[in-house]
Structure formats: structure tokens, C-alpha cells
Short mmCIF file of C-alpha atoms in Angstrom, two decimals:
data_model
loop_
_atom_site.label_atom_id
_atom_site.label_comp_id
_atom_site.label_asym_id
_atom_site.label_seq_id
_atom_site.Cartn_x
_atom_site.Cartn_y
_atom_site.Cartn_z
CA UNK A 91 128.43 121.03 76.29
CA UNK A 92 125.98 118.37 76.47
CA UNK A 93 122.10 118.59 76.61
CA UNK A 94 120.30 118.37 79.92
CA UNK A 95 116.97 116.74 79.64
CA UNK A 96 114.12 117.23 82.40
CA UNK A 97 110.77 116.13 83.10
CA UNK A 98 107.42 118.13 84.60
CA UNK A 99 106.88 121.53 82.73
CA UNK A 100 103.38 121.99 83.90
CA UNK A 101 103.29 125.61 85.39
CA UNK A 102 99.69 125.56 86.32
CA UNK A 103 97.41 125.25 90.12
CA UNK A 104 99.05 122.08 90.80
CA UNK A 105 102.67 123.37 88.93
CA UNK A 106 105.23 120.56 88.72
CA UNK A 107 108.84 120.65 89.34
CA UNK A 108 110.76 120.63 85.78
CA UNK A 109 110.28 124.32 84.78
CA UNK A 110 112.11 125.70 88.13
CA UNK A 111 115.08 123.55 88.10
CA UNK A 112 115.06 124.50 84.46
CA UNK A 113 115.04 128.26 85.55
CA UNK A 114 117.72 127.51 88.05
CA UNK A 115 120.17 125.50 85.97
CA UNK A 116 119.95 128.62 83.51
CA UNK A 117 120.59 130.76 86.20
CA UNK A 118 124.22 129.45 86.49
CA UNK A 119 124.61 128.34 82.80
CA UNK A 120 122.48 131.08 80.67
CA UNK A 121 124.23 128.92 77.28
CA UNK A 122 122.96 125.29 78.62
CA UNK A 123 120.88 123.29 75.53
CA UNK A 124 117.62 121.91 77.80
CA UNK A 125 115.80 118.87 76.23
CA UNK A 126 112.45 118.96 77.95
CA UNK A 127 110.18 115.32 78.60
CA UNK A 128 106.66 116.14 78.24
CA UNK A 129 104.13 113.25 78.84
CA UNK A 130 101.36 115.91 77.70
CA UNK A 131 101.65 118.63 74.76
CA UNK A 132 99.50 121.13 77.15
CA UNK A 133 102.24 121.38 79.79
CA UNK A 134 102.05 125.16 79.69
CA UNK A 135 105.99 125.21 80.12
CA UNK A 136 106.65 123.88 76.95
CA UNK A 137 105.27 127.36 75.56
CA UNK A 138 106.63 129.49 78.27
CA UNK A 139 109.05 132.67 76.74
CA UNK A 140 111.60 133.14 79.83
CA UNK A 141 114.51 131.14 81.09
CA UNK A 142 112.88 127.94 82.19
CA UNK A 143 111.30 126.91 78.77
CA UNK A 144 113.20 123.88 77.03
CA UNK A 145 115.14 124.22 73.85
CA UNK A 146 113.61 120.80 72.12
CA UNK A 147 110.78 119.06 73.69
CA UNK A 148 109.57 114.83 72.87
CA UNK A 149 106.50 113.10 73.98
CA UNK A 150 107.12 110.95 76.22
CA UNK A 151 104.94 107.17 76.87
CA UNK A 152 103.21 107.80 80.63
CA UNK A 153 104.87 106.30 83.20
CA UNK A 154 102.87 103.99 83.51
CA UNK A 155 103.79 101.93 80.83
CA UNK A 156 107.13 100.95 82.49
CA UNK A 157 110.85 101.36 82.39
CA UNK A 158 111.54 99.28 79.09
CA UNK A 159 108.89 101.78 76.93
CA UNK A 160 110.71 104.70 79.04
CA UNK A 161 114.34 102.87 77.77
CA UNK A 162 113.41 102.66 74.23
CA UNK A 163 112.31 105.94 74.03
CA UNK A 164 115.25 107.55 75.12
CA UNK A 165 117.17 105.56 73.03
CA UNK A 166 115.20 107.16 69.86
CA UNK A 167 115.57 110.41 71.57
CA UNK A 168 119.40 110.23 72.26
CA UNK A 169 119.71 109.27 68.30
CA UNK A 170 119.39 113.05 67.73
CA UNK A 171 120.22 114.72 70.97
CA UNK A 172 123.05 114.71 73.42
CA UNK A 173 122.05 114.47 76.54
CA UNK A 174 124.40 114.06 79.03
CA UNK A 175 121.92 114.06 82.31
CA UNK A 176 118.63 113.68 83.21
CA UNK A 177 116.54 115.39 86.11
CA UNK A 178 113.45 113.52 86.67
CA UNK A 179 110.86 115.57 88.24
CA UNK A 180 107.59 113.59 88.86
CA UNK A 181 106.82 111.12 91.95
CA UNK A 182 105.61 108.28 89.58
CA UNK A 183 108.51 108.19 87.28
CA UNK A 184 111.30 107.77 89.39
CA UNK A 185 111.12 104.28 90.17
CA UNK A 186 111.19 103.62 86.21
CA UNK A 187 114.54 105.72 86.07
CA UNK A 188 116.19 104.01 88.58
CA UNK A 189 115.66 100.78 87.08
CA UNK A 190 117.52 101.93 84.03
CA UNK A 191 119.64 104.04 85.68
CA UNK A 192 122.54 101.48 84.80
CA UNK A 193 121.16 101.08 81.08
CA UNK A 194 121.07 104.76 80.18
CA UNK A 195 124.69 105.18 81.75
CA UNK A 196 126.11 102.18 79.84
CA UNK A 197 124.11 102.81 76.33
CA UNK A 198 124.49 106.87 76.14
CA UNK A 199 126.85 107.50 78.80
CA UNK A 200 123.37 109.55 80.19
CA UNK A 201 123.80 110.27 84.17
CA UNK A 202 121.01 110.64 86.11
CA UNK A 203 121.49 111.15 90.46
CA UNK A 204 118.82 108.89 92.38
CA UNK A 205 118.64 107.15 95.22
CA UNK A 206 119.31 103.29 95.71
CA UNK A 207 116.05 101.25 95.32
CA UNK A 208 116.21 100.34 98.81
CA UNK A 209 115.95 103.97 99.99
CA UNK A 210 113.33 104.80 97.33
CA UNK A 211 110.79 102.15 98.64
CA UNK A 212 111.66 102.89 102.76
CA UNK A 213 109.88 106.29 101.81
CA UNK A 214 107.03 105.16 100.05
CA UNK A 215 103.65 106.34 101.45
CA UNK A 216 102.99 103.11 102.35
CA UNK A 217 106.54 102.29 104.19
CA UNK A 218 106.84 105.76 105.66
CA UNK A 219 105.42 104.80 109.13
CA UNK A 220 107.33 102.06 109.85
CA UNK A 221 110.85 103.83 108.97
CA UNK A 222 109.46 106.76 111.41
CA UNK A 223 109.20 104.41 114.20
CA UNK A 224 112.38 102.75 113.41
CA UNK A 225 113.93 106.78 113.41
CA UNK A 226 111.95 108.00 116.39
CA UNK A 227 109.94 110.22 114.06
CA UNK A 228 106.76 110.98 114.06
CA UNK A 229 104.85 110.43 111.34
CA UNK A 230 100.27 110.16 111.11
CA UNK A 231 98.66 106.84 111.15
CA UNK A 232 98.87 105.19 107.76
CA UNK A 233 97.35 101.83 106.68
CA UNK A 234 97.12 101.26 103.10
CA UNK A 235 94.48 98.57 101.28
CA UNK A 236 93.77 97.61 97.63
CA UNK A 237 89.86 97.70 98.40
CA UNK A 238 87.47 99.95 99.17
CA UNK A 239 86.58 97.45 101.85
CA UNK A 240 89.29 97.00 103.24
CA UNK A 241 90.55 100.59 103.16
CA UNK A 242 87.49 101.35 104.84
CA UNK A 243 87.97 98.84 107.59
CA UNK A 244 91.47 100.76 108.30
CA UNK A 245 89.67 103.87 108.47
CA UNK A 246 87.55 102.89 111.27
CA UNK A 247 90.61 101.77 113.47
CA UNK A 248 91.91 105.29 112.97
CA UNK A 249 88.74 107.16 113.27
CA UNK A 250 86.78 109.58 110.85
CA UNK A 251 87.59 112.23 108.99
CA UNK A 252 90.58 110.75 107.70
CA UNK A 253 92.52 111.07 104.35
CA UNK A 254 92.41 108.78 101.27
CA UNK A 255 95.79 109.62 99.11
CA UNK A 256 96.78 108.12 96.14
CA UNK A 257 100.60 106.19 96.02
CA UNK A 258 102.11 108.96 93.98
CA UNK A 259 99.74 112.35 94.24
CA UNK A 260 96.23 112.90 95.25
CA UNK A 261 94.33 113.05 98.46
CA UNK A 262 90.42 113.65 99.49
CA UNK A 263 89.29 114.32 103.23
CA UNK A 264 86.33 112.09 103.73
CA UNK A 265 83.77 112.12 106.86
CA UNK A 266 82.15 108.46 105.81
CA UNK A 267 82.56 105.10 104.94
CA UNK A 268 80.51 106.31 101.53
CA UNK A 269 82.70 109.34 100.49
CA UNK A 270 85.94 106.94 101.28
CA UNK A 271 84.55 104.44 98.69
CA UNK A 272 83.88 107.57 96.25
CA UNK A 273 87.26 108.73 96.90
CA UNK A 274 89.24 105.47 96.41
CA UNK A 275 87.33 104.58 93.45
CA UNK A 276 88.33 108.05 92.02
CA UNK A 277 92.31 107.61 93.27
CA UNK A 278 92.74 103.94 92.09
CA UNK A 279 91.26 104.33 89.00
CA UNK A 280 93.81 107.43 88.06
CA UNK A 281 96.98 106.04 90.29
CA UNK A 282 96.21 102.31 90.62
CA UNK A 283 96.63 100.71 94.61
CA UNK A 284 97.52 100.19 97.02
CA UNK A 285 95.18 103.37 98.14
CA UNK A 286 96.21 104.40 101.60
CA UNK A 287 94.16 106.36 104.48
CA UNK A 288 95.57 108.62 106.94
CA UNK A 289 95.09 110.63 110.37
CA UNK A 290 94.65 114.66 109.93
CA UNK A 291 96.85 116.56 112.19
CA UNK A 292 96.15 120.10 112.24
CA UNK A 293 98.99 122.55 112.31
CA UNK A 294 101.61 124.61 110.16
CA UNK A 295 102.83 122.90 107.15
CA UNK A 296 107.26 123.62 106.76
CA UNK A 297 108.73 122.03 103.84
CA UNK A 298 111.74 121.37 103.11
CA UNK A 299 114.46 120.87 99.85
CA UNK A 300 117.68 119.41 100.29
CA UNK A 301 120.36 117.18 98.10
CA UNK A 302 121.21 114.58 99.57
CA UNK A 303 125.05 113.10 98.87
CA UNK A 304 124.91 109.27 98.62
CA UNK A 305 126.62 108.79 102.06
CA UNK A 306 124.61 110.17 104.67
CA UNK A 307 125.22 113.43 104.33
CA UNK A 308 123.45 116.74 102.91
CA UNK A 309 125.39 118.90 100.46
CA UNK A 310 122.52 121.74 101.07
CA UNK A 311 119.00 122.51 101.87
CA UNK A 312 116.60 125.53 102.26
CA UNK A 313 113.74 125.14 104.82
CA UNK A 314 110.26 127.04 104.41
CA UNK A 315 106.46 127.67 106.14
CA UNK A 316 104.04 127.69 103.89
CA UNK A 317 101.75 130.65 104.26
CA UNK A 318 99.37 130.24 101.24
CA UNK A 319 98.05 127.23 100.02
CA UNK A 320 95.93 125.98 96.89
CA UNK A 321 92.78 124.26 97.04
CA UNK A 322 95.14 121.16 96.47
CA UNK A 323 97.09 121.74 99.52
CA UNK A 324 99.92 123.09 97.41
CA UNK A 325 102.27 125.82 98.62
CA UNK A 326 101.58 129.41 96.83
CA UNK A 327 103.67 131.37 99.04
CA UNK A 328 106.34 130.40 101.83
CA UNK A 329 108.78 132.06 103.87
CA UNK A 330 112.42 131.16 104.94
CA UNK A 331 112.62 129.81 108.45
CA UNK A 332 115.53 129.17 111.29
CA UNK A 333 114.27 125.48 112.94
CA UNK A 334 117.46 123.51 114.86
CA UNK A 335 114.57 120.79 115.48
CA UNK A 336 113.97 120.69 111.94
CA UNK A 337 117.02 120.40 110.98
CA UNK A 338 118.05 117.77 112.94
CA UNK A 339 115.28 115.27 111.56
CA UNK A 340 115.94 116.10 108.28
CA UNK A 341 119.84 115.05 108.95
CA UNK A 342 118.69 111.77 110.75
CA UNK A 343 116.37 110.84 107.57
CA UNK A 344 118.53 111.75 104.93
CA UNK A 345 121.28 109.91 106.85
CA UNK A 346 119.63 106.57 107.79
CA UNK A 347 118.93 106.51 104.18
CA UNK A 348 121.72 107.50 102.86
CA UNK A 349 119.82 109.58 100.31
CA UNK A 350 121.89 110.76 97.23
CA UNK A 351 120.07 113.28 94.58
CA UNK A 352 117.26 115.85 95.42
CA UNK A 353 114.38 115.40 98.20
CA UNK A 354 111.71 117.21 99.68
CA UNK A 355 110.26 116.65 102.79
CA UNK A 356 107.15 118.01 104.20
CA UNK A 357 106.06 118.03 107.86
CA UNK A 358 103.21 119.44 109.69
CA UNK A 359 103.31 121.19 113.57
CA UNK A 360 100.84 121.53 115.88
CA UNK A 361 101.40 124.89 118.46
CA UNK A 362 103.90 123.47 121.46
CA UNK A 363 104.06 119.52 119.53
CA UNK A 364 106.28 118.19 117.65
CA UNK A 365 106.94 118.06 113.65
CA UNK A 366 105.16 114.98 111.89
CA UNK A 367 106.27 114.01 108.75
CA UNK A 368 103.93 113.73 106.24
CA UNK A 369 106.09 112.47 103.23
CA UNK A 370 109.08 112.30 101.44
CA UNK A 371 109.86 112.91 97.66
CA UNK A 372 112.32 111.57 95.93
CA UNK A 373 112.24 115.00 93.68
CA UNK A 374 112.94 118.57 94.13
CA UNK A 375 109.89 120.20 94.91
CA UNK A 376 108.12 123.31 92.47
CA UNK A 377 109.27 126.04 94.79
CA UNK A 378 112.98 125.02 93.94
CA UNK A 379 114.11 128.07 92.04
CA UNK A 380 112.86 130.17 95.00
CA UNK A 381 116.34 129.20 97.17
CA UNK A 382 118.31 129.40 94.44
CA UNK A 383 117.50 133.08 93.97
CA UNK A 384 118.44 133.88 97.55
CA UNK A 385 122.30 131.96 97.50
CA UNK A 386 121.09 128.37 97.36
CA UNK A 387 121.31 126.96 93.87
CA UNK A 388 120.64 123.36 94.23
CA UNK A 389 120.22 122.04 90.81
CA UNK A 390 122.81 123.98 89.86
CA UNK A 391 125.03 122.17 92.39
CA UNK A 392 123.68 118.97 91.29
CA UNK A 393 125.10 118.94 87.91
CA UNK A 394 128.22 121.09 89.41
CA UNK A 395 130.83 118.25 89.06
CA UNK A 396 129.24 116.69 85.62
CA UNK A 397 129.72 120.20 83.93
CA UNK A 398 133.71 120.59 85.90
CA UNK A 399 132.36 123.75 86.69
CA UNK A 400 133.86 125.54 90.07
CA UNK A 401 131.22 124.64 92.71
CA UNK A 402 128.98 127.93 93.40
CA UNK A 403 128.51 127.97 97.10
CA UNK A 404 125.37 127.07 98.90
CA UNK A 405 124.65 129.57 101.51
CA UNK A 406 122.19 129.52 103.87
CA UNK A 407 118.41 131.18 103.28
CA UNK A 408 118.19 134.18 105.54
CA UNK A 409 115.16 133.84 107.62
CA UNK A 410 112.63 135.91 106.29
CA UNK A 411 113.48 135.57 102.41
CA UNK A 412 109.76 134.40 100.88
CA UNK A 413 108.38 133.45 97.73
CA UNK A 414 104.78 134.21 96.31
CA UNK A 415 103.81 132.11 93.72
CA UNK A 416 101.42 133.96 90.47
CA UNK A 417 99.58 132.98 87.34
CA UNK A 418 100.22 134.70 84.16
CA UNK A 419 98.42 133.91 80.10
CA UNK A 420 101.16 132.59 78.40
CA UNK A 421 100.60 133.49 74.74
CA UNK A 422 101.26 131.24 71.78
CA UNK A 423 100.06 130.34 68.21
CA UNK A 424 97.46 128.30 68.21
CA UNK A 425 99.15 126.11 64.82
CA UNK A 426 101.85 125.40 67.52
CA UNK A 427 99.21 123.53 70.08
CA UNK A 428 97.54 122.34 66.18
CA UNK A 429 100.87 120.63 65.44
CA UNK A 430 101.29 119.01 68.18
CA UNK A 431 97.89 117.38 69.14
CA UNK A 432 97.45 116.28 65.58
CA UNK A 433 100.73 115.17 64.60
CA UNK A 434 102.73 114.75 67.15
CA UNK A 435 105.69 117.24 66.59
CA UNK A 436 106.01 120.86 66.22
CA UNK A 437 108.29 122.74 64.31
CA UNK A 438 108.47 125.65 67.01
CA UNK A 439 106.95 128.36 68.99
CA UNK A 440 105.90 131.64 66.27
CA UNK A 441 108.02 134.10 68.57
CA UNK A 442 108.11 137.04 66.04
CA UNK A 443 107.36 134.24 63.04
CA UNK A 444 110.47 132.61 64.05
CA UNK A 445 109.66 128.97 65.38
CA UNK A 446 112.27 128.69 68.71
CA UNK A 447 111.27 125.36 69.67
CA UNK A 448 111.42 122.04 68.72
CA UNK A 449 108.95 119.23 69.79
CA UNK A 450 108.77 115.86 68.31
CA UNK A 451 106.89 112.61 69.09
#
């Protein structure tokens, strides 16, 4: 069987996506060889000793730097692996995947489910609002700027307090012209522009994960409120949830887009109004083993016809089914984190003075 390699294996505040679709491919194949792509050697998953921590790990070049340095290091990674997939898991990294989506499949025979280009950019942040009106969906206020300036002109057609958020992650609630400055200034110089500014609405936050099949259609999808959130507006708890009206704007997005591989979408409803869409990622979302404890396996299903494994079954979430996200110490060697920062590669995790993992540079 070949390897399956996946990105984002941060497990802190803010966790990333990698380390529950890892859980929840292992869930279905307890035997499958994970190859995990770290862009930092203190993504606590990499040292994590349960199901969802990767069998080999490499340092990867930050997105950043573009699909060609992405390319060639895959190509140096594939010289002593065998991957046969790849799950991206990060919002700023997709768009370099798809762009050698074609190269990876002709080079390796690697095969990795996105979206088309054309339905990757409708979402963007900065697109969003004008595919919402085109849908008959509603979605905040959104102008986006590469200026402080000019972002802060847009914020005065909309009206303080208003949100600055970054292209990919990040956003600040600001009161002022001065704290918008302060906040784009902090955004653009970790994400880069356009920065983009944004009506609050106040109301319950639903989320929701689905896979999308390429042809307008949704293979499954698990629906949640959030009931607990971080200090970054993350979800830390959420509870399964029974919505027709949900469900039938998450079937008119995913269709007008024709949206093949994971998504998450996250809206926001006011008592008595309607759901507003806030955005849409082109990644499953952290909270994606939760579902496929409860019957709805989606990254299992998404690598269900590469592996020629029988199809498990995606049921639906009962209503009621929650999650509650918590923070353990992970425990390690400190000569593991030694390896890595200084030289790039570790040997292994000491589990019992046996190294169990593999991370190179």
C-alpha cells in the first residue's frame, strides 16, 4: 500500500487540520504508512503518541515560496517514499498544489483531490461577496485594499467596528481608523495583501464539512453549532444539528461550483434572520475526526476509491452528537526537538529508547 502524505499537524489553540484526518484515515486503515509535511519542527503533532501522529515527517519550504520550491521538494521527498496521495490541509497552500496538481500526477503518479482553479478563486475572501449575490446568499460587506489608506477608506463606507482579516487566516475587530492601520500593518506583514475589512454580524456561528464530488454534487457532510469558542474565534466544542435551510445553501454553493475534494463552510445566524456566510475553505476543517467517530468518515471516503477499498457508508450525524475539544502535555525527548532545530532531521521519537519516527529536512 502506498504512503499517504498530509500537511498541518499543529494540535495547539489555533489546532490545524492534518492530525484529524490523520486520526480518521487510521480509523479505517489502522496499517496505512502516513508521511507527514511539516513547515515547522514544533508542530506538536509530529510528537504526538496516538493514531494521528505520522510515520516519517520532512520540512517542508513555507508556502510562500511558491509551487516550483513546493514541486522540487516533493520530488526529493518521493525519491525515498511512496506516496500515492496527498491531503493538503492549510488555506495558503492549496493554491500551490493545484498548480502542480498535473506535475505531481504525471512525475510520481501522486493524486491529490482539489478543486478547479476557477472554483478556488470564486471563494476567495475577496471574491466571496460577489458569488453570494450571484447565488442569492448572503454573505457581510467585504471590500478588500492593499493600503492602510485605502482599507481604511472602505471601512468608513461600512461603518465602525468592523473586521480587518488577513487573505488566508487572521482577523482583529477594530473601533478606529488608528487600530485598523495597527491591524493591517500586523496582517500584511505576516499574510501579504490584499487585506480585507468586513461588517460584524452578531449571531450563532454553524459550520459545516462536506466533500464535494467534482460535478455538483456532495458525497457527504456533517453540520455543527459551535458552542465554545477560543480567543481566536475557533470552535472548542460543537454539537450536531438538523438545519433543511442549511442544507440547502450548502447544496446550491457546492453545486454552482462544482466543488470536488473537502470544504468547510462557516456561517453565522442572527435569532429569526437568515444564515450569512462568512467563508469557505477549500480544506477539511480541525473538527473533522469528530463526524467520523459518529458514522461519517470523510477522509476515509476520500481516498475510498484510490485504496479499491469497499466504500464505508456515510451516515448522517444524529442531532445531538457533540465534540469538546482538550489540551493535553505531550511528552518527548528533548534530543528529538535538539535534532531537529539544529540539523534538520531526526532519527525518531525515544518511545521506550526506541526512535518511532522519522523526520528529515
Amino acid at each position: 500500500m502506498k504512503s499517504v502524505a498530509i500537511t498541518g499537524l499543529h494540535r495547539g489553540e489555533n489546532p490545524q487540520p492534518g492530525a484529524a484526518v490523520a486520526a480518521a484515515l487510521r480509523r479505517r486503515f489502522p496499517a496505512l504508512r502516513i508521511v507527514g509535511l511539516s513547515y515547522d519542527p514544533f508542530e506538536s503533532g509530529l510528537y504526538c503518541p496516538d493514531g494521528s501522529r505520522p510515520d516519517a515527517a520532512y520540512l517542508m519550504p513555507y508556502p510562500s515560496v511558491g509551487p516550483m520550491a513546493l514541486a522540487e521538494r516533493l520530488d526529493e521527498i518521493q525519491e525515498r517514499e511512496k506516496i500515492g496521495f496527498v491531503i493538503p490541509c492549510l488555506d495558503s497552500e492549496i493554491a500551490n498544489f493545484i498548480a502542480i496538481r498535473r506535475r505531481l500526477k504525471k512525475r510520481h503518479g501522486i493524486e491529490c483531490v482539489l478543486p478547479t482553479r476557477k472554483a478556488f478563486d470564486a471563494r476567495n475572501k475577496d471574491n466571496l461577496h460577489a458569488l453570494c449575490k450571484r447565488l442569492d446568499v448572503v454573505t457581510p460587506r467585504t471590500q478588500a485594499a492593499n493600503s492602510s489608506e485605502a482599507l481604511a477608506a472602505c471601512a468608513e463606507t461600512i461603518g465602525y467596528p468592523v473586521y480587518v482579516k488577513g487573505r488566508f487566516y487572521e482577523a482583529h475587530l477594530v473601533n478606529s481608523k488608528q487600530d485598523l492601520c495597527a491591524a493591517f500593518d500586523e496582517i500584511a506583514g505576516v499574510w501579504g495583501g490584499p487585506v480585507l475589512v468586513q461588517e460584524p454580524i452578531v449571531g450563532e456561528e454553524y459550520d459545516v464539512v462536506g466533500l464535494g464530488d467534482g460535478e455538483g454534487g456532495i458525497i457527504g457532510s456533517c453540520s455543527i453549532r459551535k458552542m465554545l469558542r477560543t480567543s481566536a474565534g475557533k470552535g472548542f466544542a460543537g454539537i450536531v444539528i438538523a438545519d433543511p435551510a442549511l442544507d440547502e445553501l450548502v447544496e446550491r454553493i457546492v453545486e454552482a461550483l462544482r466543488w470536488r475534494g473537502p470544504f468547510e463552510l462557516e456561517f453565522i445566524k442572527a435569532p429569526h434572520g437568515r444564515h450569512v456566510l462568512l467563508e469557505m475553505n477549500p480544506r477539511f476543517p480541525a473538527w473533522v475526526d469528530f463526524p467520523s467517530q459518529i458514522g461519517c468518515n470523510l477522509p476515509e471516503r476520500l481516498l475510498g476509491d484510490f485504496f479499491g477499498a469497499e466504500p464505508t457508508p456515510l451516515g448522517d450525524c444524529s442531532p445531538g452528537q457533540m465534540f469538546i475539544r482538550h489540551s493535553i502535555d505531550v511528552v518527548t525527548d528533548i534530543g528529538d526537538l535538539a535534532q531537529m532545530v539544529i540539523t534538520g532531521e531526526r532519527g525518531g521519537l525515544r518511545v521506550g529508547g526506541k526512535p518511532e519516527l522519522e523526520v528529515i529536512k
